[in-house]
């Protein structure tokens, strides 16, 4: 299994764990009368699950299993591949803490952190599409 | 990778790019406010990411990876899977128009597409060599 794939899957598993942990906290909030601020975790819960876990696993496994691009670049441009990993995960981590903090402390630096998170994730998404496109082909 | 998988995966990649861009615009708007109208994009974001990207990618990869028949045609009755691909995407586009009746028609088309895909794929779910 390529190194980049291992990194994607390991990070994906972390988001999977974290998102389900948040899911438990969200369900526990009304039962144990926890702070209403817990609900700021709801969008993070969904995005850690769908982007951090599912999408990241797909990206990692696609890098590993999709048809080779060429003899010179069997897995496409590796630098772009690592940029996808870095942008996606920095973007997600920024969102993970900035979104709840922004709801609690509006008019702060956290708003711009969310903007940065958005840009990083969009860049990661399109870079992945660009890099994997040539490997989506008939043998 | 068979031709149908190429089409499904490429469609799903385009939906991923558009879906993430829409999501990014909404997240930007959440951090630094641009317009309240950007929130109207939420259903498009969800449809594109869940159905356009994840579901269709899984279908495309399943068509490729699941064991083939030992005798030709090795992918079986592929016309069923091609029709499922067309119906699924037309259904998705109708849902994206976001008109009450078109959403219903789109959802029904997507349901029929999945029924057809399940009917196609079920016989291929067998031990290798059978």
PDB file of C-alpha atoms in Angstrom:
ATOM      1  CA  UNK A   1       0.000   0.000   0.000  1.00  0.00           C
ATOM      2  CA  UNK A   2       1.509   3.390  -0.989  1.00  0.00           C
ATOM      3  CA  UNK A   3       2.593   5.757   1.785  1.00  0.00           C
ATOM      4  CA  UNK A   4       0.092   8.442   0.744  1.00  0.00           C
ATOM      5  CA  UNK A   5      -2.764   5.916   0.900  1.00  0.00           C
ATOM      6  CA  UNK A   6      -1.733   4.884   4.411  1.00  0.00           C
ATOM      7  CA  UNK A   7      -1.726   8.498   5.540  1.00  0.00           C
ATOM      8  CA  UNK A   8      -5.166   9.093   4.020  1.00  0.00           C
ATOM      9  CA  UNK A   9      -6.656   5.992   5.623  1.00  0.00           C
ATOM     10  CA  UNK A  10      -5.093   6.643   9.025  1.00  0.00           C
ATOM     11  CA  UNK A  11      -6.330  10.234   9.026  1.00  0.00           C
ATOM     12  CA  UNK A  12      -9.713   9.001   7.784  1.00  0.00           C
ATOM     13  CA  UNK A  13      -9.975   6.623  10.710  1.00  0.00           C
ATOM     14  CA  UNK A  14      -9.211   9.487  13.123  1.00  0.00           C
ATOM     15  CA  UNK A  15     -12.063  11.559  11.642  1.00  0.00           C
ATOM     16  CA  UNK A  16     -14.338   8.508  11.808  1.00  0.00           C
ATOM     17  CA  UNK A  17     -13.599   8.141  15.529  1.00  0.00           C
ATOM     18  CA  UNK A  18     -13.896  11.866  16.216  1.00  0.00           C
ATOM     19  CA  UNK A  19     -17.157  12.237  14.305  1.00  0.00           C
ATOM     20  CA  UNK A  20     -18.815   9.346  16.121  1.00  0.00           C
ATOM     21  CA  UNK A  21     -17.565  10.772  19.413  1.00  0.00           C
ATOM     22  CA  UNK A  22     -19.221  14.078  18.477  1.00  0.00           C
ATOM     23  CA  UNK A  23     -22.353  12.127  17.523  1.00  0.00           C
ATOM     24  CA  UNK A  24     -22.499  10.693  21.047  1.00  0.00           C
ATOM     25  CA  UNK A  25     -22.016  14.157  22.597  1.00  0.00           C
ATOM     26  CA  UNK A  26     -24.795  15.590  20.409  1.00  0.00           C
ATOM     27  CA  UNK A  27     -27.246  12.881  21.430  1.00  0.00           C
ATOM     28  CA  UNK A  28     -26.197  13.202  25.082  1.00  0.00           C
ATOM     29  CA  UNK A  29     -26.729  16.998  25.152  1.00  0.00           C
ATOM     30  CA  UNK A  30     -30.486  17.061  25.923  1.00  0.00           C
ATOM     31  CA  UNK A  31     -30.340  13.933  28.103  1.00  0.00           C
ATOM     32  CA  UNK A  32     -27.631  15.233  30.435  1.00  0.00           C
ATOM     33  CA  UNK A  33     -28.539  18.910  30.000  1.00  0.00           C
ATOM     34  CA  UNK A  34     -25.131  19.739  28.545  1.00  0.00           C
ATOM     35  CA  UNK A  35     -24.393  23.248  27.258  1.00  0.00           C
ATOM     36  CA  UNK A  36     -26.407  24.256  24.189  1.00  0.00           C
ATOM     37  CA  UNK A  37     -23.078  25.253  22.597  1.00  0.00           C
ATOM     38  CA  UNK A  38     -22.565  21.532  21.965  1.00  0.00           C
ATOM     39  CA  UNK A  39     -24.851  21.971  18.917  1.00  0.00           C
ATOM     40  CA  UNK A  40     -22.127  23.977  17.195  1.00  0.00           C
ATOM     41  CA  UNK A  41     -20.461  20.581  16.665  1.00  0.00           C
ATOM     42  CA  UNK A  42     -23.292  19.352  14.419  1.00  0.00           C
ATOM     43  CA  UNK A  43     -21.920  20.563  11.050  1.00  0.00           C
ATOM     44  CA  UNK A  44     -18.438  19.417  12.095  1.00  0.00           C
ATOM     45  CA  UNK A  45     -19.877  15.977  12.908  1.00  0.00           C
ATOM     46  CA  UNK A  46     -21.383  15.637   9.407  1.00  0.00           C
ATOM     47  CA  UNK A  47     -18.307  16.930   7.591  1.00  0.00           C
ATOM     48  CA  UNK A  48     -15.804  14.855   9.533  1.00  0.00           C
ATOM     49  CA  UNK A  49     -17.911  11.832   8.615  1.00  0.00           C
ATOM     50  CA  UNK A  50     -18.565  12.560   4.919  1.00  0.00           C
ATOM     51  CA  UNK A  51     -15.381  14.448   3.977  1.00  0.00           C
ATOM     52  CA  UNK A  52     -12.870  13.403   6.636  1.00  0.00           C
ATOM     53  CA  UNK A  53     -13.806   9.727   6.617  1.00  0.00           C
ATOM     54  CA  UNK A  54     -15.720   8.661   3.482  1.00  0.00           C
ATOM     55  CA  UNK A  55     -14.204  11.051   0.931  1.00  0.00           C
ATOM     56  CA  UNK A  56     -10.705  10.713   2.355  1.00  0.00           C
ATOM     57  CA  UNK A  57     -10.876   6.907   2.268  1.00  0.00           C
ATOM     58  CA  UNK A  58     -12.030   7.078  -1.355  1.00  0.00           C
ATOM     59  CA  UNK A  59      -9.169   9.432  -2.236  1.00  0.00           C
ATOM     60  CA  UNK A  60      -6.624   7.184  -0.522  1.00  0.00           C
ATOM     61  CA  UNK A  61      -7.888   3.947  -2.059  1.00  0.00           C
ATOM     62  CA  UNK A  62      -8.238   5.556  -5.513  1.00  0.00           C
ATOM     63  CA  UNK A  63      -4.583   6.632  -5.311  1.00  0.00           C
ATOM     64  CA  UNK A  64      -3.695   3.013  -4.580  1.00  0.00           C
ATOM     65  CA  UNK A  65      -6.067   0.967  -6.765  1.00  0.00           C
ATOM     66  CA  UNK A  66      -7.009   3.001  -9.837  1.00  0.00           C
ATOM     67  CA  UNK A  67      -5.338   2.064 -13.148  1.00  0.00           C
ATOM     68  CA  UNK A  68      -1.767   3.297 -13.491  1.00  0.00           C
ATOM     69  CA  UNK A  69      -1.364   6.501 -15.466  1.00  0.00           C
ATOM     70  CA  UNK A  70       1.969   5.666 -17.136  1.00  0.00           C
ATOM     71  CA  UNK A  71       5.246   3.884 -16.475  1.00  0.00           C
ATOM     72  CA  UNK A  72       6.896   7.189 -15.557  1.00  0.00           C
ATOM     73  CA  UNK A  73       4.061   8.387 -13.293  1.00  0.00           C
ATOM     74  CA  UNK A  74       2.075   5.269 -12.284  1.00  0.00           C
ATOM     75  CA  UNK A  75       0.139   7.101  -9.569  1.00  0.00           C
ATOM     76  CA  UNK A  76      -0.001  10.514 -11.208  1.00  0.00           C
ATOM     77  CA  UNK A  77       1.794  13.533  -9.820  1.00  0.00           C
ATOM     78  CA  UNK A  78       2.852  12.610  -6.266  1.00  0.00           C
ATOM     79  CA  UNK A  79       3.465  16.230  -5.269  1.00  0.00           C
ATOM     80  CA  UNK A  80      -0.132  17.036  -6.180  1.00  0.00           C
ATOM     81  CA  UNK A  81      -1.234  13.944  -4.277  1.00  0.00           C
ATOM     82  CA  UNK A  82       0.482  15.160  -1.113  1.00  0.00           C
ATOM     83  CA  UNK A  83      -0.905  18.653  -1.632  1.00  0.00           C
ATOM     84  CA  UNK A  84      -4.401  17.144  -1.703  1.00  0.00           C
ATOM     85  CA  UNK A  85      -3.694  15.360   1.583  1.00  0.00           C
ATOM     86  CA  UNK A  86      -2.275  18.471   3.262  1.00  0.00           C
ATOM     87  CA  UNK A  87      -4.915  20.932   2.001  1.00  0.00           C
ATOM     88  CA  UNK A  88      -7.815  18.600   2.802  1.00  0.00           C
ATOM     89  CA  UNK A  89      -6.659  17.837   6.316  1.00  0.00           C
ATOM     90  CA  UNK A  90      -5.537  21.317   7.310  1.00  0.00           C
ATOM     91  CA  UNK A  91      -8.853  22.594   5.933  1.00  0.00           C
ATOM     92  CA  UNK A  92     -10.836  20.033   7.907  1.00  0.00           C
ATOM     93  CA  UNK A  93      -8.899  20.565  11.139  1.00  0.00           C
ATOM     94  CA  UNK A  94      -9.355  24.350  10.813  1.00  0.00           C
ATOM     95  CA  UNK A  95     -13.075  23.804  10.386  1.00  0.00           C
ATOM     96  CA  UNK A  96     -13.153  21.378  13.306  1.00  0.00           C
ATOM     97  CA  UNK A  97     -12.155  24.006  15.841  1.00  0.00           C
ATOM     98  CA  UNK A  98     -12.981  27.281  14.083  1.00  0.00           C
ATOM     99  CA  UNK A  99     -16.656  26.582  13.435  1.00  0.00           C
ATOM    100  CA  UNK A 100     -17.665  25.961  17.073  1.00  0.00           C
ATOM    101  CA  UNK A 101     -15.393  28.774  18.274  1.00  0.00           C
ATOM    102  CA  UNK A 102     -16.834  31.211  15.728  1.00  0.00           C
ATOM    103  CA  UNK A 103     -20.377  30.550  16.946  1.00  0.00           C
ATOM    104  CA  UNK A 104     -19.309  31.171  20.536  1.00  0.00           C
ATOM    105  CA  UNK A 105     -16.987  34.110  19.750  1.00  0.00           C
ATOM    106  CA  UNK A 106     -18.314  35.874  16.618  1.00  0.00           C
ATOM    107  CA  UNK A 107     -16.469  38.922  15.273  1.00  0.00           C
ATOM    108  CA  UNK A 108     -13.169  37.158  15.780  1.00  0.00           C
ATOM    109  CA  UNK A 109     -10.306  35.597  13.847  1.00  0.00           C
ATOM    110  CA  UNK A 110     -12.310  32.360  13.636  1.00  0.00           C
ATOM    111  CA  UNK A 111     -14.408  33.748  10.772  1.00  0.00           C
ATOM    112  CA  UNK A 112     -11.331  34.135   8.595  1.00  0.00           C
ATOM    113  CA  UNK A 113     -10.127  30.705   9.726  1.00  0.00           C
ATOM    114  CA  UNK A 114     -13.367  29.295   8.290  1.00  0.00           C
ATOM    115  CA  UNK A 115     -12.684  31.126   5.015  1.00  0.00           C
ATOM    116  CA  UNK A 116      -9.210  29.611   4.891  1.00  0.00           C
ATOM    117  CA  UNK A 117     -10.664  26.192   5.673  1.00  0.00           C
ATOM    118  CA  UNK A 118     -13.152  26.578   2.813  1.00  0.00           C
ATOM    119  CA  UNK A 119     -10.466  27.574   0.322  1.00  0.00           C
ATOM    120  CA  UNK A 120      -8.148  24.727   1.364  1.00  0.00           C
ATOM    121  CA  UNK A 121     -10.869  22.094   1.039  1.00  0.00           C
ATOM    122  CA  UNK A 122     -12.037  23.351  -2.364  1.00  0.00           C
ATOM    123  CA  UNK A 123      -8.428  23.420  -3.604  1.00  0.00           C
ATOM    124  CA  UNK A 124      -7.940  19.859  -2.306  1.00  0.00           C
ATOM    125  CA  UNK A 125     -11.101  18.676  -4.065  1.00  0.00           C
ATOM    126  CA  UNK A 126     -10.208  20.104  -7.479  1.00  0.00           C
ATOM    127  CA  UNK A 127      -6.545  19.057  -7.206  1.00  0.00           C
ATOM    128  CA  UNK A 128      -7.678  15.505  -6.546  1.00  0.00           C
ATOM    129  CA  UNK A 129     -10.046  15.601  -9.539  1.00  0.00           C
ATOM    130  CA  UNK A 130      -7.274  17.004 -11.745  1.00  0.00           C
ATOM    131  CA  UNK A 131      -4.678  14.490 -10.561  1.00  0.00           C
ATOM    132  CA  UNK A 132      -6.824  11.343 -10.682  1.00  0.00           C
ATOM    133  CA  UNK A 133      -8.651  12.183 -13.942  1.00  0.00           C
ATOM    134  CA  UNK A 134      -5.973  10.639 -16.178  1.00  0.00           C
ATOM    135  CA  UNK A 135      -6.107   7.401 -14.194  1.00  0.00           C
ATOM    136  CA  UNK A 136      -9.834   6.942 -14.753  1.00  0.00           C
ATOM    137  CA  UNK A 137      -9.481   5.072 -18.006  1.00  0.00           C
ATOM    138  CA  UNK A 138     -10.079   1.769 -19.718  1.00  0.00           C
ATOM    139  CA  UNK A 139      -7.144  -0.626 -19.511  1.00  0.00           C
TER     140      UNK A 139
ATOM    141  CA  UNK B   1     -11.497  -0.287 -15.673  1.00  0.00           C
ATOM    142  CA  UNK B   2     -14.568  -0.961 -17.878  1.00  0.00           C
ATOM    143  CA  UNK B   3     -16.082   1.878 -19.897  1.00  0.00           C
ATOM    144  CA  UNK B   4     -19.190   2.266 -17.716  1.00  0.00           C
ATOM    145  CA  UNK B   5     -17.017   2.608 -14.602  1.00  0.00           C
ATOM    146  CA  UNK B   6     -14.977   5.295 -16.369  1.00  0.00           C
ATOM    147  CA  UNK B   7     -18.157   7.255 -17.060  1.00  0.00           C
ATOM    148  CA  UNK B   8     -19.556   6.801 -13.555  1.00  0.00           C
ATOM    149  CA  UNK B   9     -16.297   7.706 -11.822  1.00  0.00           C
ATOM    150  CA  UNK B  10     -15.684  10.739 -14.051  1.00  0.00           C
ATOM    151  CA  UNK B  11     -19.226  11.991 -13.482  1.00  0.00           C
ATOM    152  CA  UNK B  12     -18.766  11.501  -9.749  1.00  0.00           C
ATOM    153  CA  UNK B  13     -15.464  13.434  -9.836  1.00  0.00           C
ATOM    154  CA  UNK B  14     -17.162  16.383 -11.535  1.00  0.00           C
ATOM    155  CA  UNK B  15     -19.931  16.306  -8.925  1.00  0.00           C
ATOM    156  CA  UNK B  16     -17.261  16.199  -6.189  1.00  0.00           C
ATOM    157  CA  UNK B  17     -15.568  19.322  -7.547  1.00  0.00           C
ATOM    158  CA  UNK B  18     -18.830  21.253  -7.934  1.00  0.00           C
ATOM    159  CA  UNK B  19     -20.218  19.981  -4.615  1.00  0.00           C
ATOM    160  CA  UNK B  20     -17.088  20.982  -2.709  1.00  0.00           C
ATOM    161  CA  UNK B  21     -17.022  24.387  -4.405  1.00  0.00           C
ATOM    162  CA  UNK B  22     -20.612  25.048  -3.346  1.00  0.00           C
ATOM    163  CA  UNK B  23     -19.776  23.822   0.160  1.00  0.00           C
ATOM    164  CA  UNK B  24     -16.729  26.082   0.227  1.00  0.00           C
ATOM    165  CA  UNK B  25     -18.832  29.095  -0.781  1.00  0.00           C
ATOM    166  CA  UNK B  26     -21.275  28.381   2.050  1.00  0.00           C
ATOM    167  CA  UNK B  27     -18.496  27.884   4.584  1.00  0.00           C
ATOM    168  CA  UNK B  28     -16.862  31.148   3.455  1.00  0.00           C
ATOM    169  CA  UNK B  29     -20.254  32.832   3.854  1.00  0.00           C
ATOM    170  CA  UNK B  30     -20.513  31.390   7.341  1.00  0.00           C
ATOM    171  CA  UNK B  31     -17.149  32.877   8.336  1.00  0.00           C
ATOM    172  CA  UNK B  32     -17.291  36.176   6.448  1.00  0.00           C
ATOM    173  CA  UNK B  33     -20.834  37.052   5.423  1.00  0.00           C
ATOM    174  CA  UNK B  34     -21.473  37.651   1.726  1.00  0.00           C
ATOM    175  CA  UNK B  35     -25.180  37.001   1.106  1.00  0.00           C
ATOM    176  CA  UNK B  36     -28.041  35.195   2.808  1.00  0.00           C
ATOM    177  CA  UNK B  37     -28.936  33.741  -0.602  1.00  0.00           C
ATOM    178  CA  UNK B  38     -25.883  31.479  -0.486  1.00  0.00           C
ATOM    179  CA  UNK B  39     -27.763  29.322   2.033  1.00  0.00           C
ATOM    180  CA  UNK B  40     -30.121  28.346  -0.781  1.00  0.00           C
ATOM    181  CA  UNK B  41     -27.262  26.258  -2.152  1.00  0.00           C
ATOM    182  CA  UNK B  42     -27.416  23.767   0.730  1.00  0.00           C
ATOM    183  CA  UNK B  43     -29.666  21.175  -1.016  1.00  0.00           C
ATOM    184  CA  UNK B  44     -27.412  21.256  -4.106  1.00  0.00           C
ATOM    185  CA  UNK B  45     -24.354  20.698  -1.913  1.00  0.00           C
ATOM    186  CA  UNK B  46     -25.952  17.717  -0.173  1.00  0.00           C
ATOM    187  CA  UNK B  47     -27.293  16.124  -3.390  1.00  0.00           C
ATOM    188  CA  UNK B  48     -24.014  16.513  -5.269  1.00  0.00           C
ATOM    189  CA  UNK B  49     -21.844  15.217  -2.439  1.00  0.00           C
ATOM    190  CA  UNK B  50     -23.987  12.290  -1.286  1.00  0.00           C
ATOM    191  CA  UNK B  51     -25.642  11.031  -4.460  1.00  0.00           C
ATOM    192  CA  UNK B  52     -23.526  12.539  -7.241  1.00  0.00           C
ATOM    193  CA  UNK B  53     -20.162  11.854  -5.618  1.00  0.00           C
ATOM    194  CA  UNK B  54     -20.273   9.076  -3.020  1.00  0.00           C
ATOM    195  CA  UNK B  55     -23.149   6.885  -4.268  1.00  0.00           C
ATOM    196  CA  UNK B  56     -22.222   7.067  -7.939  1.00  0.00           C
ATOM    197  CA  UNK B  57     -18.544   6.438  -7.255  1.00  0.00           C
ATOM    198  CA  UNK B  58     -19.431   3.342  -5.244  1.00  0.00           C
ATOM    199  CA  UNK B  59     -21.669   2.109  -8.081  1.00  0.00           C
ATOM    200  CA  UNK B  60     -18.924   2.711 -10.647  1.00  0.00           C
ATOM    201  CA  UNK B  61     -16.258   0.942  -8.619  1.00  0.00           C
ATOM    202  CA  UNK B  62     -18.638  -1.937  -7.809  1.00  0.00           C
ATOM    203  CA  UNK B  63     -19.264  -2.455 -11.533  1.00  0.00           C
ATOM    204  CA  UNK B  64     -15.501  -2.677 -12.003  1.00  0.00           C
ATOM    205  CA  UNK B  65     -14.383  -4.698  -8.958  1.00  0.00           C
ATOM    206  CA  UNK B  66     -17.144  -7.251  -8.314  1.00  0.00           C
ATOM    207  CA  UNK B  67     -16.311 -10.716  -9.778  1.00  0.00           C
ATOM    208  CA  UNK B  68     -17.046 -11.104 -13.487  1.00  0.00           C
ATOM    209  CA  UNK B  69     -18.596 -14.139 -15.159  1.00  0.00           C
ATOM    210  CA  UNK B  70     -16.224 -16.862 -16.284  1.00  0.00           C
ATOM    211  CA  UNK B  71     -17.832 -17.034 -19.732  1.00  0.00           C
ATOM    212  CA  UNK B  72     -18.522 -14.119 -22.106  1.00  0.00           C
ATOM    213  CA  UNK B  73     -20.072 -11.664 -21.833  1.00  0.00           C
ATOM    214  CA  UNK B  74     -17.947 -11.315 -18.714  1.00  0.00           C
ATOM    215  CA  UNK B  75     -19.763  -8.241 -17.391  1.00  0.00           C
ATOM    216  CA  UNK B  76     -23.192  -9.775 -18.050  1.00  0.00           C
ATOM    217  CA  UNK B  77     -26.181  -7.753 -19.194  1.00  0.00           C
ATOM    218  CA  UNK B  78     -24.402  -4.417 -19.154  1.00  0.00           C
ATOM    219  CA  UNK B  79     -27.248  -2.557 -20.877  1.00  0.00           C
ATOM    220  CA  UNK B  80     -29.092  -2.683 -17.555  1.00  0.00           C
ATOM    221  CA  UNK B  81     -26.219  -0.965 -15.774  1.00  0.00           C
ATOM    222  CA  UNK B  82     -25.909   1.638 -18.564  1.00  0.00           C
ATOM    223  CA  UNK B  83     -29.629   2.442 -18.309  1.00  0.00           C
ATOM    224  CA  UNK B  84     -29.228   2.649 -14.512  1.00  0.00           C
ATOM    225  CA  UNK B  85     -26.351   5.112 -14.992  1.00  0.00           C
ATOM    226  CA  UNK B  86     -28.427   7.296 -17.328  1.00  0.00           C
ATOM    227  CA  UNK B  87     -31.526   7.206 -15.114  1.00  0.00           C
ATOM    228  CA  UNK B  88     -29.538   7.926 -11.975  1.00  0.00           C
ATOM    229  CA  UNK B  89     -27.954  11.034 -13.451  1.00  0.00           C
ATOM    230  CA  UNK B  90     -31.108  12.344 -15.131  1.00  0.00           C
ATOM    231  CA  UNK B  91     -32.873  11.802 -11.799  1.00  0.00           C
ATOM    232  CA  UNK B  92     -30.144  13.710  -9.997  1.00  0.00           C
ATOM    233  CA  UNK B  93     -30.373  16.638 -12.439  1.00  0.00           C
ATOM    234  CA  UNK B  94     -34.161  16.772 -12.018  1.00  0.00           C
ATOM    235  CA  UNK B  95     -33.734  16.857  -8.236  1.00  0.00           C
ATOM    236  CA  UNK B  96     -31.189  19.672  -8.642  1.00  0.00           C
ATOM    237  CA  UNK B  97     -33.784  21.803 -10.465  1.00  0.00           C
ATOM    238  CA  UNK B  98     -35.465  21.988  -7.036  1.00  0.00           C
ATOM    239  CA  UNK B  99     -39.067  22.105  -8.210  1.00  0.00           C
ATOM    240  CA  UNK B 100     -41.468  20.041  -6.082  1.00  0.00           C
ATOM    241  CA  UNK B 101     -42.736  17.751  -8.850  1.00  0.00           C
ATOM    242  CA  UNK B 102     -39.382  17.438 -10.554  1.00  0.00           C
ATOM    243  CA  UNK B 103     -37.794  16.442  -7.247  1.00  0.00           C
ATOM    244  CA  UNK B 104     -40.385  13.658  -6.966  1.00  0.00           C
ATOM    245  CA  UNK B 105     -39.847  12.491 -10.551  1.00  0.00           C
ATOM    246  CA  UNK B 106     -36.078  12.694 -10.049  1.00  0.00           C
ATOM    247  CA  UNK B 107     -36.214  10.635  -6.865  1.00  0.00           C
ATOM    248  CA  UNK B 108     -38.401   8.003  -8.555  1.00  0.00           C
ATOM    249  CA  UNK B 109     -35.938   7.836 -11.467  1.00  0.00           C
ATOM    250  CA  UNK B 110     -33.046   7.404  -9.028  1.00  0.00           C
ATOM    251  CA  UNK B 111     -34.954   4.672  -7.204  1.00  0.00           C
ATOM    252  CA  UNK B 112     -35.647   2.826 -10.478  1.00  0.00           C
ATOM    253  CA  UNK B 113     -31.988   3.251 -11.430  1.00  0.00           C
ATOM    254  CA  UNK B 114     -30.878   1.643  -8.190  1.00  0.00           C
ATOM    255  CA  UNK B 115     -33.437  -1.186  -8.615  1.00  0.00           C
ATOM    256  CA  UNK B 116     -32.015  -1.842 -12.078  1.00  0.00           C
ATOM    257  CA  UNK B 117     -28.446  -1.682 -10.794  1.00  0.00           C
ATOM    258  CA  UNK B 118     -29.222  -4.114  -7.966  1.00  0.00           C
ATOM    259  CA  UNK B 119     -30.885  -6.521 -10.425  1.00  0.00           C
ATOM    260  CA  UNK B 120     -27.804  -6.249 -12.634  1.00  0.00           C
ATOM    261  CA  UNK B 121     -25.187  -6.625  -9.884  1.00  0.00           C
ATOM    262  CA  UNK B 122     -26.761  -9.331  -7.693  1.00  0.00           C
ATOM    263  CA  UNK B 123     -25.818 -12.316  -9.893  1.00  0.00           C
ATOM    264  CA  UNK B 124     -22.194 -11.098  -9.980  1.00  0.00           C
ATOM    265  CA  UNK B 125     -21.918 -11.373  -6.195  1.00  0.00           C
ATOM    266  CA  UNK B 126     -20.560 -14.902  -6.120  1.00  0.00           C
ATOM    267  CA  UNK B 127     -17.353 -16.734  -5.223  1.00  0.00           C
ATOM    268  CA  UNK B 128     -14.497 -16.380  -7.731  1.00  0.00           C
ATOM    269  CA  UNK B 129     -14.521 -18.949 -10.500  1.00  0.00           C
ATOM    270  CA  UNK B 130     -18.259 -19.684 -10.477  1.00  0.00           C
TER     271      UNK B 130
END
